[in-house]
mmCIF file with all atom_site columns, C-alpha atoms in Angstrom:
data_model
loop_
_atom_site.group_PDB
_atom_site.id
_atom_site.type_symbol
_atom_site.label_atom_id
_atom_site.label_alt_id
_atom_site.label_comp_id
_atom_site.label_asym_id
_atom_site.label_entity_id
_atom_site.label_seq_id
_atom_site.pdbx_PDB_ins_code
_atom_site.Cartn_x
_atom_site.Cartn_y
_atom_site.Cartn_z
_atom_site.occupancy
_atom_site.B_iso_or_equiv
_atom_site.pdbx_formal_charge
_atom_site.auth_seq_id
_atom_site.auth_comp_id
_atom_site.auth_asym_id
_atom_site.auth_atom_id
_atom_site.pdbx_PDB_model_num
ATOM 1   C CA . MET A 1 1   ? 13.945  7.939  -3.079  1.00 41.00 ? 1   MET A CA 1
ATOM 2   C CA . ASP A 1 2   ? 13.749  11.521 -3.703  1.00 48.00 ? 2   ASP A CA 1
ATOM 3   C CA . VAL A 1 3   ? 16.400  13.770 -2.444  1.00 42.00 ? 3   VAL A CA 1
ATOM 4   C CA . PRO A 1 4   ? 14.822  16.520 -0.504  1.00 47.00 ? 4   PRO A CA 1
ATOM 5   C CA . GLN A 1 5   ? 15.352  20.112 -1.789  1.00 56.00 ? 5   GLN A CA 1
ATOM 6   C CA . VAL A 1 6   ? 15.863  23.205 0.316   1.00 51.00 ? 6   VAL A CA 1
ATOM 7   C CA . GLY A 1 7   ? 12.166  24.216 -0.205  1.00 69.00 ? 7   GLY A CA 1
ATOM 8   C CA . ASP A 1 8   ? 10.866  20.836 0.834   1.00 81.00 ? 8   ASP A CA 1
ATOM 9   C CA . ILE A 1 9   ? 13.010  21.019 4.053   1.00 88.00 ? 9   ILE A CA 1
ATOM 10  C CA . GLU A 1 10  ? 11.497  24.501 4.730   1.00 91.00 ? 10  GLU A CA 1
ATOM 11  C CA . ILE A 1 11  ? 7.952   23.243 3.973   1.00 90.00 ? 11  ILE A CA 1
ATOM 12  C CA . ARG A 1 12  ? 8.418   20.292 6.417   1.00 87.00 ? 12  ARG A CA 1
ATOM 13  C CA . LEU A 1 13  ? 9.638   22.666 9.162   1.00 92.00 ? 13  LEU A CA 1
ATOM 14  C CA . LEU A 1 14  ? 6.741   24.798 8.615   1.00 93.00 ? 14  LEU A CA 1
ATOM 15  C CA . LEU A 1 15  ? 4.387   21.975 8.710   1.00 90.00 ? 15  LEU A CA 1
ATOM 16  C CA . ASP A 1 16  ? 6.023   20.882 12.160  1.00 89.00 ? 16  ASP A CA 1
ATOM 17  C CA . LYS A 1 17  ? 5.525   24.268 13.447  1.00 92.00 ? 17  LYS A CA 1
ATOM 18  C CA . MET A 1 18  ? 1.844   24.201 12.490  1.00 94.00 ? 18  MET A CA 1
ATOM 19  C CA . THR A 1 19  ? 1.483   20.949 14.330  1.00 90.00 ? 19  THR A CA 1
ATOM 20  C CA . ARG A 1 20  ? 3.019   22.422 17.412  1.00 90.00 ? 20  ARG A CA 1
ATOM 21  C CA . ARG A 1 21  ? 0.405   25.178 17.152  1.00 93.00 ? 21  ARG A CA 1
ATOM 22  C CA . GLY A 1 22  ? -2.493  22.797 17.018  1.00 94.00 ? 22  GLY A CA 1
ATOM 23  C CA . TRP A 1 23  ? -3.040  22.144 13.316  1.00 95.00 ? 23  TRP A CA 1
ATOM 24  C CA . THR A 1 24  ? -3.815  18.629 11.825  1.00 94.00 ? 24  THR A CA 1
ATOM 25  C CA . LEU A 1 25  ? -1.470  17.613 9.009   1.00 93.00 ? 25  LEU A CA 1
ATOM 26  C CA . TYR A 1 26  ? -2.618  15.563 6.003   1.00 92.00 ? 26  TYR A CA 1
ATOM 27  C CA . GLU A 1 27  ? -0.904  13.875 3.004   1.00 89.00 ? 27  GLU A CA 1
ATOM 28  C CA . TRP A 1 28  ? -2.459  12.325 0.149   1.00 90.00 ? 28  TRP A CA 1
ATOM 29  C CA . GLY A 1 29  ? -1.199  9.949  -2.411  1.00 84.00 ? 29  GLY A CA 1
ATOM 30  C CA . HIS A 1 30  ? 2.253   8.700  -1.268  1.00 70.00 ? 30  HIS A CA 1
ATOM 31  C CA . SER A 1 31  ? 4.119   5.493  -1.302  1.00 61.00 ? 31  SER A CA 1
ATOM 32  C CA . SER A 1 32  ? 7.217   4.439  0.331   1.00 58.00 ? 32  SER A CA 1
ATOM 33  C CA . GLY A 1 33  ? 10.067  6.684  -0.545  1.00 63.00 ? 33  GLY A CA 1
ATOM 34  C CA . SER A 1 34  ? 7.992   9.199  -2.689  1.00 71.00 ? 34  SER A CA 1
ATOM 35  C CA . GLU A 1 35  ? 6.658   12.490 -2.103  1.00 78.00 ? 35  GLU A CA 1
ATOM 36  C CA . PRO A 1 36  ? 2.798   12.897 -1.632  1.00 85.00 ? 36  PRO A CA 1
ATOM 37  C CA . GLU A 1 37  ? 0.563   14.376 -4.292  1.00 87.00 ? 37  GLU A CA 1
ATOM 38  C CA . VAL A 1 38  ? -0.883  16.847 -1.875  1.00 92.00 ? 38  VAL A CA 1
ATOM 39  C CA . ARG A 1 39  ? 0.097   17.904 1.736   1.00 91.00 ? 39  ARG A CA 1
ATOM 40  C CA . GLY A 1 40  ? -2.410  19.729 3.669   1.00 92.00 ? 40  GLY A CA 1
ATOM 41  C CA . ALA A 1 41  ? -2.926  21.257 7.012   1.00 94.00 ? 41  ALA A CA 1
ATOM 42  C CA . ALA A 1 42  ? -6.176  22.443 8.740   1.00 95.00 ? 42  ALA A CA 1
ATOM 43  C CA . PHE A 1 43  ? -6.890  24.411 12.163  1.00 96.00 ? 43  PHE A CA 1
ATOM 44  C CA . PHE A 1 44  ? -10.267 23.869 13.510  1.00 95.00 ? 44  PHE A CA 1
ATOM 45  C CA . TRP A 1 45  ? -11.732 26.803 15.265  1.00 95.00 ? 45  TRP A CA 1
ATOM 46  C CA . ASP A 1 46  ? -14.220 26.223 18.016  1.00 93.00 ? 46  ASP A CA 1
ATOM 47  C CA . ASP A 1 47  ? -17.359 26.942 15.889  1.00 92.00 ? 47  ASP A CA 1
ATOM 48  C CA . GLY A 1 48  ? -16.275 24.836 12.973  1.00 92.00 ? 48  GLY A CA 1
ATOM 49  C CA . ALA A 1 49  ? -14.661 27.491 10.862  1.00 94.00 ? 49  ALA A CA 1
ATOM 50  C CA . ALA A 1 50  ? -11.020 26.400 9.660   1.00 96.00 ? 50  ALA A CA 1
ATOM 51  C CA . ASP A 1 51  ? -7.756  27.689 8.169   1.00 97.00 ? 51  ASP A CA 1
ATOM 52  C CA . VAL A 1 52  ? -6.575  25.322 5.617   1.00 97.00 ? 52  VAL A CA 1
ATOM 53  C CA . VAL A 1 53  ? -3.322  25.150 3.384   1.00 97.00 ? 53  VAL A CA 1
ATOM 54  C CA . LEU A 1 54  ? -2.960  22.724 0.504   1.00 96.00 ? 54  LEU A CA 1
ATOM 55  C CA . VAL A 1 55  ? 0.420   22.203 -0.920  1.00 94.00 ? 55  VAL A CA 1
ATOM 56  C CA . ARG A 1 56  ? 0.632   20.710 -4.409  1.00 91.00 ? 56  ARG A CA 1
ATOM 57  C CA . ARG A 1 57  ? 3.659   19.919 -6.428  1.00 83.00 ? 57  ARG A CA 1
ATOM 58  C CA . THR A 1 58  ? 2.528   22.970 -8.669  1.00 84.00 ? 58  THR A CA 1
ATOM 59  C CA . GLY A 1 59  ? 2.031   25.515 -5.852  1.00 92.00 ? 59  GLY A CA 1
ATOM 60  C CA . ALA A 1 60  ? -0.028  26.147 -2.781  1.00 95.00 ? 60  ALA A CA 1
ATOM 61  C CA . VAL A 1 61  ? -3.040  27.864 -1.520  1.00 96.00 ? 61  VAL A CA 1
ATOM 62  C CA . ALA A 1 62  ? -4.163  28.974 2.083   1.00 97.00 ? 62  ALA A CA 1
ATOM 63  C CA . TYR A 1 63  ? -7.790  30.078 2.860   1.00 97.00 ? 63  TYR A CA 1
ATOM 64  C CA . ARG A 1 64  ? -10.047 30.539 5.811   1.00 96.00 ? 64  ARG A CA 1
ATOM 65  C CA . THR A 1 65  ? -13.481 29.066 5.451   1.00 95.00 ? 65  THR A CA 1
ATOM 66  C CA . PRO A 1 66  ? -16.446 29.668 7.782   1.00 94.00 ? 66  PRO A CA 1
ATOM 67  C CA . PRO A 1 67  ? -18.166 26.357 9.099   1.00 94.00 ? 67  PRO A CA 1
ATOM 68  C CA . CYS A 1 68  ? -19.008 24.274 6.305   1.00 93.00 ? 68  CYS A CA 1
ATOM 69  C CA . ARG A 1 69  ? -19.487 20.559 5.442   1.00 92.00 ? 69  ARG A CA 1
ATOM 70  C CA . ASP A 1 70  ? -16.052 19.901 4.058   1.00 94.00 ? 70  ASP A CA 1
ATOM 71  C CA . VAL A 1 71  ? -13.125 22.206 4.747   1.00 95.00 ? 71  VAL A CA 1
ATOM 72  C CA . PHE A 1 72  ? -11.209 20.701 1.825   1.00 95.00 ? 72  PHE A CA 1
ATOM 73  C CA . VAL A 1 73  ? -14.026 21.902 -0.501  1.00 95.00 ? 73  VAL A CA 1
ATOM 74  C CA . PRO A 1 74  ? -15.328 25.234 0.898   1.00 96.00 ? 74  PRO A CA 1
ATOM 75  C CA . GLU A 1 75  ? -18.232 26.880 -0.095  1.00 95.00 ? 75  GLU A CA 1
ATOM 76  C CA . LEU A 1 76  ? -17.033 30.459 0.923   1.00 96.00 ? 76  LEU A CA 1
ATOM 77  C CA . VAL A 1 77  ? -13.760 31.910 2.158   1.00 96.00 ? 77  VAL A CA 1
ATOM 78  C CA . THR A 1 78  ? -12.852 35.033 3.986   1.00 93.00 ? 78  THR A CA 1
ATOM 79  C CA . GLU A 1 79  ? -9.026  34.909 3.741   1.00 92.00 ? 79  GLU A CA 1
ATOM 80  C CA . TRP A 1 80  ? -6.815  33.547 1.050   1.00 94.00 ? 80  TRP A CA 1
ATOM 81  C CA . ASP A 1 81  ? -3.451  33.486 -0.423  1.00 95.00 ? 81  ASP A CA 1
ATOM 82  C CA . SER A 1 82  ? -1.636  31.404 -3.080  1.00 94.00 ? 82  SER A CA 1
ATOM 83  C CA . GLY A 1 83  ? 1.708   30.963 -4.500  1.00 93.00 ? 83  GLY A CA 1
ATOM 84  C CA . VAL A 1 84  ? 4.862   29.044 -3.799  1.00 94.00 ? 84  VAL A CA 1
ATOM 85  C CA . PRO A 1 85  ? 4.303   26.596 -0.858  1.00 94.00 ? 85  PRO A CA 1
ATOM 86  C CA . VAL A 1 86  ? 6.447   28.497 1.796   1.00 94.00 ? 86  VAL A CA 1
ATOM 87  C CA . HIS A 1 87  ? 4.737   31.760 1.040   1.00 94.00 ? 87  HIS A CA 1
ATOM 88  C CA . ALA A 1 88  ? 1.193   30.272 1.580   1.00 95.00 ? 88  ALA A CA 1
ATOM 89  C CA . LEU A 1 89  ? 2.126   28.341 4.716   1.00 95.00 ? 89  LEU A CA 1
ATOM 90  C CA . ARG A 1 90  ? 3.691   31.489 6.222   1.00 95.00 ? 90  ARG A CA 1
ATOM 91  C CA . ALA A 1 91  ? 0.740   33.595 5.299   1.00 95.00 ? 91  ALA A CA 1
ATOM 92  C CA . ALA A 1 92  ? -1.633  31.171 7.022   1.00 95.00 ? 92  ALA A CA 1
ATOM 93  C CA . LEU A 1 93  ? 0.416   31.426 10.093  1.00 95.00 ? 93  LEU A CA 1
ATOM 94  C CA . THR A 1 94  ? 0.170   35.227 10.288  1.00 93.00 ? 94  THR A CA 1
ATOM 95  C CA . TRP A 1 95  ? -3.773  35.423 10.011  1.00 94.00 ? 95  TRP A CA 1
ATOM 96  C CA . ASP A 1 96  ? -5.419  37.180 12.955  1.00 92.00 ? 96  ASP A CA 1
ATOM 97  C CA . GLU A 1 97  ? -7.315  34.828 15.504  1.00 91.00 ? 97  GLU A CA 1
ATOM 98  C CA . TYR A 1 98  ? -10.627 33.807 13.886  1.00 90.00 ? 98  TYR A CA 1
ATOM 99  C CA . GLY A 1 99  ? -13.445 36.063 14.933  1.00 85.00 ? 99  GLY A CA 1
ATOM 100 C CA . LYS A 1 100 ? -10.959 38.731 16.271  1.00 87.00 ? 100 LYS A CA 1
ATOM 101 C CA . GLU A 1 101 ? -9.686  39.920 12.870  1.00 84.00 ? 101 GLU A CA 1
ATOM 102 C CA . ARG A 1 102 ? -8.687  43.551 12.621  1.00 81.00 ? 102 ARG A CA 1
ATOM 103 C CA . VAL A 1 103 ? -10.465 43.869 9.222   1.00 79.00 ? 103 VAL A CA 1
ATOM 104 C CA . GLN A 1 104 ? -13.742 41.949 8.723   1.00 79.00 ? 104 GLN A CA 1
ATOM 105 C CA . ARG A 1 105 ? -13.543 40.451 5.130   1.00 85.00 ? 105 ARG A CA 1
ATOM 106 C CA . PRO A 1 106 ? -16.543 39.587 2.916   1.00 89.00 ? 106 PRO A CA 1
ATOM 107 C CA . LEU A 1 107 ? -17.489 36.041 2.333   1.00 93.00 ? 107 LEU A CA 1
ATOM 108 C CA . VAL A 1 108 ? -16.348 35.303 -1.225  1.00 94.00 ? 108 VAL A CA 1
ATOM 109 C CA . THR A 1 109 ? -16.461 32.372 -3.525  1.00 95.00 ? 109 THR A CA 1
ATOM 110 C CA . PRO A 1 110 ? -13.400 30.319 -3.324  1.00 94.00 ? 110 PRO A CA 1
ATOM 111 C CA . PRO A 1 111 ? -10.754 31.188 -5.967  1.00 90.00 ? 111 PRO A CA 1
ATOM 112 C CA . PRO A 1 112 ? -9.287  28.293 -8.043  1.00 84.00 ? 112 PRO A CA 1
ATOM 113 C CA . GLY A 1 113 ? -7.208  25.967 -6.189  1.00 88.00 ? 113 GLY A CA 1
ATOM 114 C CA . CYS A 1 114 ? -9.215  26.127 -2.914  1.00 92.00 ? 114 CYS A CA 1
ATOM 115 C CA . ALA A 1 115 ? -10.621 22.539 -3.196  1.00 91.00 ? 115 ALA A CA 1
ATOM 116 C CA . LEU A 1 116 ? -9.458  19.142 -2.843  1.00 91.00 ? 116 LEU A CA 1
ATOM 117 C CA . PRO A 1 117 ? -12.638 17.056 -3.860  1.00 88.00 ? 117 PRO A CA 1
ATOM 118 C CA . PRO A 1 118 ? -13.681 13.808 -2.017  1.00 89.00 ? 118 PRO A CA 1
ATOM 119 C CA . ALA A 1 119 ? -13.415 11.902 -5.191  1.00 85.00 ? 119 ALA A CA 1
ATOM 120 C CA . PHE A 1 120 ? -9.672  12.780 -5.528  1.00 85.00 ? 120 PHE A CA 1
ATOM 121 C CA . ARG A 1 121 ? -9.042  12.218 -1.937  1.00 87.00 ? 121 ARG A CA 1
ATOM 122 C CA . HIS A 1 122 ? -10.721 8.755  -1.936  1.00 84.00 ? 122 HIS A CA 1
ATOM 123 C CA . GLY A 1 123 ? -8.526  7.679  -4.682  1.00 81.00 ? 123 GLY A CA 1
ATOM 124 C CA . LEU A 1 124 ? -5.453  8.199  -2.736  1.00 84.00 ? 124 LEU A CA 1
ATOM 125 C CA . THR A 1 125 ? -3.523  6.873  0.437   1.00 84.00 ? 125 THR A CA 1
ATOM 126 C CA . GLU A 1 126 ? -4.194  9.458  3.203   1.00 86.00 ? 126 GLU A CA 1
ATOM 127 C CA . SER A 1 127 ? -2.029  10.101 6.198   1.00 88.00 ? 127 SER A CA 1
ATOM 128 C CA . VAL A 1 128 ? -3.133  12.127 9.161   1.00 89.00 ? 128 VAL A CA 1
ATOM 129 C CA . ARG A 1 129 ? -1.011  13.511 12.017  1.00 87.00 ? 129 ARG A CA 1
ATOM 130 C CA . THR A 1 130 ? -3.038  15.371 14.699  1.00 86.00 ? 130 THR A CA 1
ATOM 131 C CA . PRO A 1 131 ? -1.646  17.786 17.263  1.00 85.00 ? 131 PRO A CA 1
ATOM 132 C CA . ASN A 1 132 ? -2.366  15.220 20.145  1.00 82.00 ? 132 ASN A CA 1
ATOM 133 C CA . ASN A 1 133 ? -0.835  12.288 18.262  1.00 79.00 ? 133 ASN A CA 1
ATOM 134 C CA . PRO A 1 134 ? 2.496   12.808 16.630  1.00 73.00 ? 134 PRO A CA 1
ATOM 135 C CA . ASN A 1 135 ? 2.304   9.253  14.781  1.00 76.00 ? 135 ASN A CA 1
ATOM 136 C CA . LEU A 1 136 ? 1.050   9.268  11.387  1.00 75.00 ? 136 LEU A CA 1
ATOM 137 C CA . VAL A 1 137 ? -2.242  7.275  10.899  1.00 83.00 ? 137 VAL A CA 1
ATOM 138 C CA . ILE A 1 138 ? -2.411  5.913  7.410   1.00 82.00 ? 138 ILE A CA 1
ATOM 139 C CA . ARG A 1 139 ? -5.727  5.160  5.619   1.00 75.00 ? 139 ARG A CA 1
ATOM 140 C CA . PRO A 1 140 ? -5.434  3.241  2.410   1.00 75.00 ? 140 PRO A CA 1
ATOM 141 C CA . ALA A 1 141 ? -7.395  4.620  -0.848  1.00 72.00 ? 141 ALA A CA 1
ATOM 142 C CA . MET A 1 142 ? -10.994 4.012  -0.633  1.00 65.00 ? 142 MET A CA 1
ATOM 143 C CA . ARG A 1 143 ? -11.125 3.283  -4.509  1.00 55.00 ? 143 ARG A CA 1
ATOM 144 C CA . THR A 1 144 ? -8.513  2.711  -7.136  1.00 46.00 ? 144 THR A CA 1
ATOM 145 C CA . PRO A 1 145 ? -7.686  6.010  -8.852  1.00 43.00 ? 145 PRO A CA 1
ATOM 146 C CA . HIS A 1 146 ? -8.607  5.912  -12.719 1.00 46.00 ? 146 HIS A CA 1
ATOM 147 C CA . ARG A 1 147 ? -5.499  6.168  -14.975 1.00 44.00 ? 147 ARG A CA 1
ATOM 148 C CA . HIS A 1 148 ? -5.968  7.754  -18.346 1.00 41.00 ? 148 HIS A CA 1
#
């Protein structure tokens, strides 16, 4: 079992704070006693737009996407930030309310890292915790991941 590092504890505290604020939390690719491959959080606005954070072992990205088919593979974004996980999580928590932004940002092509394709997600166990249900719901991998 991995021993949590100080940064990991802060990430978990920020993700818990996000849940209390209405975000849905996701974890992909974990097993008993190990850290997930990717952690994610999404806040869904009434019209289908979403604020999303993806935390990988190599860093994190936060972005806001207008309504789209899959918030984890956005076609366009209006806000985005990346870097160390704690920075990206904090950035997403400080954005203006969707539709009431002080500065209207243009729609841009998502920068690298602003995607978690279904092919990747379906190969991993997925856990979801919604604001209304504090219990983790676990879905097994939909297919076996390919190992090279």
